[in-house]
Amino acid sequence: MAHKPRRAEGSNLAFLDIMSCGLGAVILVFMLVKQNVSDSPAEIDNLKNDISALEQARDESKQRLNDIRDTLKKENIDISQMRAKLSAQRADVNQKNEDLASSSSTLDELKQSITKIKVPKKEDLIETNQVNEEEYLLGLKVEGRKIAILLDVSASMTNKKLIDIIKTKSSSDNIKVRSAKWIRTQRVLEWLLARLPKTSDVVVVAYSEDAIQLGGKGWISANNVDAIRAINSAANRLVPQGPTNLQKGLDTISKFAPTNLYVITDGLPTKGESRFKSLNPFSSCSSLTGTGKTISGECRKRLFRQTIKESGNLSAQVDVILLPLEGDPEAAYEYWIWSSSRGGIMISPADNWP
């Protein structure tokens, strides 16, 4: 009887060993899985926390995104409004430019029409070297049926400054008549005479301490060129000197009863015809009562007002040409009051007129 080899028994043992090892491995795997399962709650919490943080970050990102969208939307609205305003302003500027262009065109047409207008020039009665009256906006017009001109020929008519007037007083007559202010005074008289209406009559009276008529006696026809030239010649022979006695001049003029009076002077009077000692307003004016040699500005003003008051029968329109004089600030106001009350004007012309 034959016997089986013993190697088969050894093989079975080896297989059992392998199976045992496999079973042990399975048991180990189960043990590891069980261990991992016991550790899963902590991991889940961590995952939940991570998820919660991610969700919060997501919400914050969404909020920031919404804020950015709102900001962009608002900025877009502002930009749209600004564009609308800018468009409106551009339209307004364009309209103004069109209006300006239209106005410029109208102005050019007006200028052209003005240049085409023929301005009738007034013919002067006598020829002078002076500029035309159209070149000055004086407001002074020579008019009237009976025109009287009152010419101041006192010592102050030589110069503007007091120191120069005092120097000229002691100078020769030749220096006095060649003084700048006196030459200008003669030109003013020529200007008035050259513009007399042809149908008017004129009388010219020069006054200082006394009063005299120039160029003849009585009314002189403005259409008489030779007589007008005679008046100018008589004025050229005058020498400015002495005090300013406006009352003498007005009393002489009043006898002619003129309709218009033109006064050429440089300041308020320094002498009058009243008995000032009996007048209370002049109690402090020693020069007028005979005890002083100089007269103050206040006394000159009182004297002027008294002179106008005593010459109340003069009903003519009064226009005054006031030449400059240092130290007589009240003159312009007083002559303005007088001329405006008589329907005329007072002018203090520029140095280059006439």
Coordinates of C-alpha atoms in Angstrom, one line a residue:
M1 CA 0.0 0.0 0.0
A2 CA 1.4 3.0 -1.1
H3 CA 1.6 6.2 1.1
K4 CA 0.9 9.9 0.0
P5 CA 3.7 12.2 0.2
R6 CA 3.9 14.5 3.3
R7 CA 4.4 17.7 1.2
A8 CA 0.6 18.0 0.8
E9 CA 0.2 18.5 4.5
G10 CA 2.8 21.2 4.4
S11 CA 1.0 23.0 1.6
N12 CA -2.2 23.1 3.6
L13 CA -0.5 24.7 6.4
A14 CA 0.9 27.3 4.2
F15 CA -2.5 28.1 2.8
L16 CA -3.9 28.4 6.3
D17 CA -1.2 30.8 7.2
I18 CA -2.0 32.9 4.2
M19 CA -5.7 32.9 5.1
S20 CA -4.9 33.8 8.7
C21 CA -2.8 36.7 7.5
G22 CA -5.6 37.9 5.2
L23 CA -8.1 37.7 8.0
G24 CA -5.8 39.6 10.3
A25 CA -5.4 42.3 7.6
V26 CA -9.2 42.6 7.3
I27 CA -9.5 42.8 11.0
L28 CA -6.8 45.5 11.0
V29 CA -8.7 47.4 8.3
F30 CA -11.9 47.3 10.2
M31 CA -10.1 48.5 13.3
L32 CA -8.6 51.4 11.3
V33 CA -12.0 52.3 9.8
K34 CA -13.5 52.2 13.2
Q35 CA -10.8 54.5 14.5
N36 CA -11.4 56.9 11.6
V37 CA -15.2 56.9 12.3
S38 CA -14.5 57.8 15.9
D39 CA -12.5 60.8 14.7
S40 CA -15.1 62.1 12.1
P41 CA -17.1 64.6 14.2
A42 CA -14.1 66.9 14.7
E43 CA -13.4 66.8 11.0
I44 CA -17.0 67.6 10.3
D45 CA -16.9 70.5 12.6
N46 CA -13.8 71.9 10.9
L47 CA -15.5 71.4 7.6
K48 CA -18.6 73.2 8.8
N49 CA -16.5 76.1 10.1
D50 CA -14.7 76.3 6.8
I51 CA -17.9 76.2 4.9
S52 CA -19.4 78.9 7.2
A53 CA -16.3 81.1 6.7
L54 CA -16.6 80.7 2.9
E55 CA -20.3 81.5 3.0
Q56 CA -19.6 84.7 5.0
A57 CA -16.8 85.7 2.6
R58 CA -19.1 85.0 -0.3
D59 CA -21.9 87.2 1.3
E60 CA -19.4 90.0 2.0
S61 CA -18.2 89.7 -1.6
K62 CA -21.7 89.9 -2.9
Q63 CA -22.4 93.0 -0.6
R64 CA -19.2 94.7 -1.9
L65 CA -20.2 93.8 -5.4
N66 CA -23.7 95.3 -4.9
D67 CA -22.1 98.5 -3.3
I68 CA -19.8 98.8 -6.3
R69 CA -22.8 98.4 -8.7
D70 CA -24.8 101.1 -6.7
T71 CA -21.8 103.4 -6.8
L72 CA -21.3 102.9 -10.5
K73 CA -25.0 103.4 -11.1
K74 CA -25.0 106.7 -9.1
E75 CA -21.9 107.9 -10.9
N76 CA -23.4 107.0 -14.2
I77 CA -26.5 109.1 -13.2
D78 CA -24.3 112.0 -12.2
I79 CA -22.3 111.8 -15.4
S80 CA -25.5 111.8 -17.3
Q81 CA -26.8 114.8 -15.5
M82 CA -23.4 116.6 -16.0
R83 CA -23.6 115.8 -19.7
A84 CA -27.1 117.1 -19.8
K85 CA -26.1 120.4 -18.1
L86 CA -23.0 120.7 -20.3
S87 CA -25.1 120.2 -23.4
A88 CA -27.6 122.9 -22.2
Q89 CA -24.7 125.3 -21.5
R90 CA -23.2 124.6 -24.9
A91 CA -26.6 125.3 -26.5
D92 CA -26.8 128.6 -24.4
V93 CA -23.3 129.6 -25.5
N94 CA -24.1 128.9 -29.1
Q95 CA -27.3 131.0 -28.9
K96 CA -25.4 133.8 -27.3
N97 CA -22.7 133.6 -30.0
E98 CA -25.5 133.8 -32.6
D99 CA -27.0 136.8 -30.8
L100 CA -23.6 138.5 -30.6
A101 CA -23.0 137.9 -34.3
S102 CA -26.4 139.3 -35.1
S103 CA -25.7 142.3 -32.8
S104 CA -22.3 142.9 -34.4
S105 CA -23.9 142.8 -37.8
T106 CA -26.5 145.3 -36.7
L107 CA -23.9 147.5 -35.2
D108 CA -21.8 147.5 -38.4
E109 CA -24.9 148.4 -40.3
L110 CA -25.6 151.2 -37.9
K111 CA -22.1 152.5 -38.1
Q112 CA -22.3 152.5 -41.9
S113 CA -25.6 154.4 -41.8
I114 CA -24.2 156.9 -39.3
T115 CA -21.1 157.6 -41.5
K116 CA -23.4 158.2 -44.4
I117 CA -25.4 160.9 -42.5
K118 CA -24.4 164.3 -43.6
V119 CA -24.0 166.6 -40.5
P120 CA -24.8 170.2 -41.4
K121 CA -21.9 172.3 -40.1
K122 CA -22.8 175.6 -38.6
E123 CA -21.1 178.5 -40.3
D124 CA -19.2 180.7 -37.9
L125 CA -19.8 184.4 -38.2
I126 CA -16.1 185.1 -38.0
E127 CA -13.2 182.9 -38.9
T128 CA -11.1 181.5 -36.0
N129 CA -8.3 179.0 -35.5
Q130 CA -10.3 177.0 -33.0
V131 CA -11.7 173.5 -33.4
N132 CA -15.4 173.0 -34.3
E133 CA -17.8 172.8 -31.5
E134 CA -18.9 169.3 -32.6
E135 CA -15.6 168.0 -31.2
Y136 CA -16.6 168.8 -27.6
L137 CA -19.6 167.5 -25.6
L138 CA -20.1 170.8 -23.6
G139 CA -23.8 171.1 -23.5
L140 CA -23.3 174.8 -24.0
K141 CA -25.1 176.3 -26.9
V142 CA -25.0 180.0 -28.0
E143 CA -28.7 181.0 -28.6
G144 CA -31.1 183.8 -27.9
R145 CA -32.6 186.9 -29.5
K146 CA -30.8 189.4 -27.2
I147 CA -27.4 187.9 -26.1
A148 CA -25.2 189.6 -23.5
I149 CA -21.7 188.5 -22.7
L150 CA -20.1 189.4 -19.4
L151 CA -16.3 189.2 -19.5
D152 CA -14.3 189.2 -16.2
V153 CA -11.0 191.2 -16.7
S154 CA -9.9 191.2 -13.1
A155 CA -6.3 190.4 -12.0
S156 CA -7.0 186.8 -11.3
M157 CA -7.8 186.2 -15.0
T158 CA -4.0 186.0 -15.8
N159 CA -3.1 182.7 -14.0
K160 CA -4.6 179.7 -12.3
K161 CA -2.3 179.7 -9.2
L162 CA -2.4 182.4 -6.6
I163 CA 1.4 182.8 -6.4
D164 CA 1.5 183.4 -10.2
I165 CA -1.3 185.9 -10.0
I166 CA 0.5 187.9 -7.3
K167 CA 3.7 187.9 -9.4
T168 CA 1.8 189.0 -12.5
K169 CA 0.1 191.9 -10.6
S170 CA 3.5 193.6 -10.2
S171 CA 4.5 192.9 -13.8
S172 CA 4.1 195.0 -16.9
D173 CA 0.9 195.2 -18.9
N174 CA 2.7 193.4 -21.7
I175 CA 3.3 190.4 -19.5
K176 CA -0.3 190.5 -18.2
V177 CA -1.8 190.4 -21.7
R178 CA 0.5 187.5 -22.7
S179 CA -0.4 185.3 -19.7
A180 CA -1.8 181.9 -20.6
K181 CA -5.1 182.2 -18.8
W182 CA -5.9 185.6 -20.3
I183 CA -5.1 184.4 -23.8
R184 CA -7.5 181.5 -23.2
T185 CA -10.1 183.9 -21.9
Q186 CA -9.9 185.8 -25.2
R187 CA -10.3 182.6 -27.1
V188 CA -13.5 181.8 -25.1
L189 CA -14.9 185.1 -26.1
E190 CA -14.0 184.5 -29.7
W191 CA -15.7 181.1 -29.6
L192 CA -19.0 182.6 -28.3
L193 CA -19.0 185.5 -30.8
A194 CA -18.2 183.1 -33.7
R195 CA -21.3 181.1 -32.9
L196 CA -23.9 183.8 -32.4
P197 CA -27.1 183.2 -34.3
K198 CA -27.2 185.5 -37.4
T199 CA -30.6 186.9 -36.4
S200 CA -29.6 187.8 -32.8
D201 CA -28.2 191.0 -31.3
V202 CA -25.2 191.0 -28.9
V203 CA -23.7 193.3 -26.3
V204 CA -20.3 192.5 -24.5
V205 CA -19.4 194.1 -21.2
A206 CA -16.0 193.7 -19.5
Y207 CA -15.9 194.2 -15.8
S208 CA -13.3 194.3 -13.0
E209 CA -13.4 197.3 -10.6
D210 CA -15.6 199.1 -13.2
A211 CA -17.6 197.9 -16.2
I212 CA -17.4 199.0 -19.9
Q213 CA -19.1 198.0 -23.1
L214 CA -16.8 196.7 -25.9
G215 CA -17.1 197.5 -29.6
G216 CA -19.6 200.4 -29.5
K217 CA -22.8 201.5 -27.8
G218 CA -26.1 199.7 -27.6
W219 CA -27.1 196.4 -29.3
I220 CA -24.9 195.2 -32.1
S221 CA -26.3 192.9 -34.8
A222 CA -24.6 189.5 -34.9
N223 CA -24.8 189.6 -38.7
N224 CA -22.5 192.7 -38.7
V225 CA -19.1 191.0 -39.1
D226 CA -17.1 194.2 -38.9
A227 CA -18.8 195.1 -35.6
I228 CA -18.1 191.6 -34.2
R229 CA -14.4 191.9 -35.1
A230 CA -14.4 195.3 -33.4
I231 CA -15.5 193.6 -30.2
N232 CA -12.7 191.1 -30.4
S233 CA -10.2 193.9 -31.1
A234 CA -11.4 195.9 -28.1
A235 CA -11.1 192.8 -25.9
N236 CA -7.5 192.2 -27.1
R237 CA -6.6 195.7 -25.9
L238 CA -7.8 195.1 -22.4
V239 CA -5.4 194.5 -19.5
P240 CA -6.6 192.1 -16.7
Q241 CA -6.2 193.9 -13.4
G242 CA -8.1 195.1 -10.4
P243 CA -10.7 193.4 -8.1
T244 CA -13.7 191.4 -9.3
N245 CA -16.9 193.6 -9.1
L246 CA -19.6 191.3 -10.5
Q247 CA -22.3 193.7 -9.4
K248 CA -20.9 196.5 -11.6
G249 CA -21.1 194.1 -14.6
L250 CA -24.6 192.9 -13.8
D251 CA -25.9 196.4 -13.2
T252 CA -24.5 197.5 -16.7
I253 CA -26.0 194.4 -18.4
S254 CA -29.4 194.8 -16.7
K255 CA -29.9 198.1 -18.6
F256 CA -30.0 196.1 -21.9
A257 CA -32.6 193.5 -20.6
P258 CA -31.0 190.6 -22.5
T259 CA -32.8 187.3 -23.1
N260 CA -29.6 185.3 -22.6
L261 CA -26.5 186.0 -20.5
Y262 CA -23.1 184.3 -20.8
V263 CA -20.6 185.0 -18.0
I264 CA -16.9 184.3 -18.5
T265 CA -15.1 184.3 -15.2
D266 CA -12.9 182.3 -12.8
G267 CA -14.3 182.8 -9.4
L268 CA -16.5 184.6 -6.9
P269 CA -16.4 188.5 -6.7
T270 CA -14.1 190.3 -4.3
K271 CA -15.8 193.7 -4.4
G272 CA -19.4 195.0 -4.5
E273 CA -21.6 198.1 -4.5
S274 CA -23.6 197.7 -1.3
R275 CA -23.0 199.5 2.0
F276 CA -21.8 196.4 3.7
K277 CA -21.3 198.1 7.1
S278 CA -25.1 198.2 7.5
L279 CA -25.5 194.5 6.5
N280 CA -25.3 192.0 9.4
P281 CA -23.9 189.1 7.3
F282 CA -20.8 191.1 6.5
S283 CA -19.9 192.2 10.0
S284 CA -16.8 189.9 10.0
C285 CA -15.8 190.8 6.4
S286 CA -13.3 193.6 7.1
S287 CA -12.2 193.9 3.4
L288 CA -15.8 194.8 2.5
T289 CA -16.3 197.3 5.3
G290 CA -13.1 199.1 4.4
T291 CA -10.7 198.0 7.2
G292 CA -9.0 195.0 5.5
K293 CA -7.1 194.2 2.3
T294 CA -7.9 190.5 1.8
I295 CA -11.2 188.7 1.6
S296 CA -11.9 185.2 2.8
G297 CA -13.7 182.5 0.9
E298 CA -16.7 182.7 3.1
C299 CA -17.0 186.5 2.6
R300 CA -16.7 186.1 -1.1
K301 CA -19.6 183.6 -1.0
R302 CA -21.7 186.0 1.0
L303 CA -20.8 188.8 -1.4
F304 CA -21.8 186.7 -4.4
R305 CA -25.2 185.9 -3.0
Q306 CA -25.8 189.5 -2.0
T307 CA -24.8 190.6 -5.6
I308 CA -27.3 188.1 -7.2
K309 CA -30.0 189.3 -4.7
E310 CA -29.5 193.0 -5.6
S311 CA -29.5 192.1 -9.3
G312 CA -32.9 190.5 -9.1
N313 CA -34.4 192.4 -12.0
L314 CA -32.2 190.4 -14.5
S315 CA -34.6 187.8 -16.0
A316 CA -32.2 186.4 -18.6
Q317 CA -31.2 182.8 -18.9
V318 CA -27.7 182.6 -17.4
D319 CA -24.9 180.3 -18.6
V320 CA -21.5 180.4 -16.9
I321 CA -18.0 179.4 -18.2
L322 CA -15.9 179.0 -15.2
L323 CA -12.1 179.0 -15.7
P324 CA -9.8 177.5 -13.1
L325 CA -8.6 179.4 -10.0
E326 CA -6.7 178.1 -7.0
G327 CA -8.2 178.8 -3.6
D328 CA -11.9 179.3 -4.6
P329 CA -13.6 176.0 -4.1
E330 CA -17.1 177.4 -3.5
A331 CA -17.2 179.1 -6.9
A332 CA -18.3 176.1 -8.9
Y333 CA -21.2 175.3 -6.6
E334 CA -22.4 178.9 -6.2
Y335 CA -22.3 179.6 -10.0
W336 CA -24.1 176.3 -10.6
I337 CA -26.9 177.2 -8.3
W338 CA -27.3 180.6 -9.9
S339 CA -27.2 179.3 -13.6
S340 CA -29.5 176.4 -12.9
S341 CA -32.0 178.7 -11.2
R342 CA -32.0 180.8 -14.4
G343 CA -32.5 177.8 -16.8
G344 CA -28.9 177.7 -17.9
I345 CA -25.8 175.6 -17.2
M346 CA -22.3 176.1 -15.6
I347 CA -19.3 174.5 -17.3
S348 CA -15.7 174.2 -16.2
P349 CA -14.1 173.2 -19.5
A350 CA -11.0 171.2 -20.1
D351 CA -7.7 173.0 -20.3
N352 CA -7.4 172.5 -24.1
W353 CA -10.8 174.1 -24.8
P354 CA -11.5 176.1 -26.9

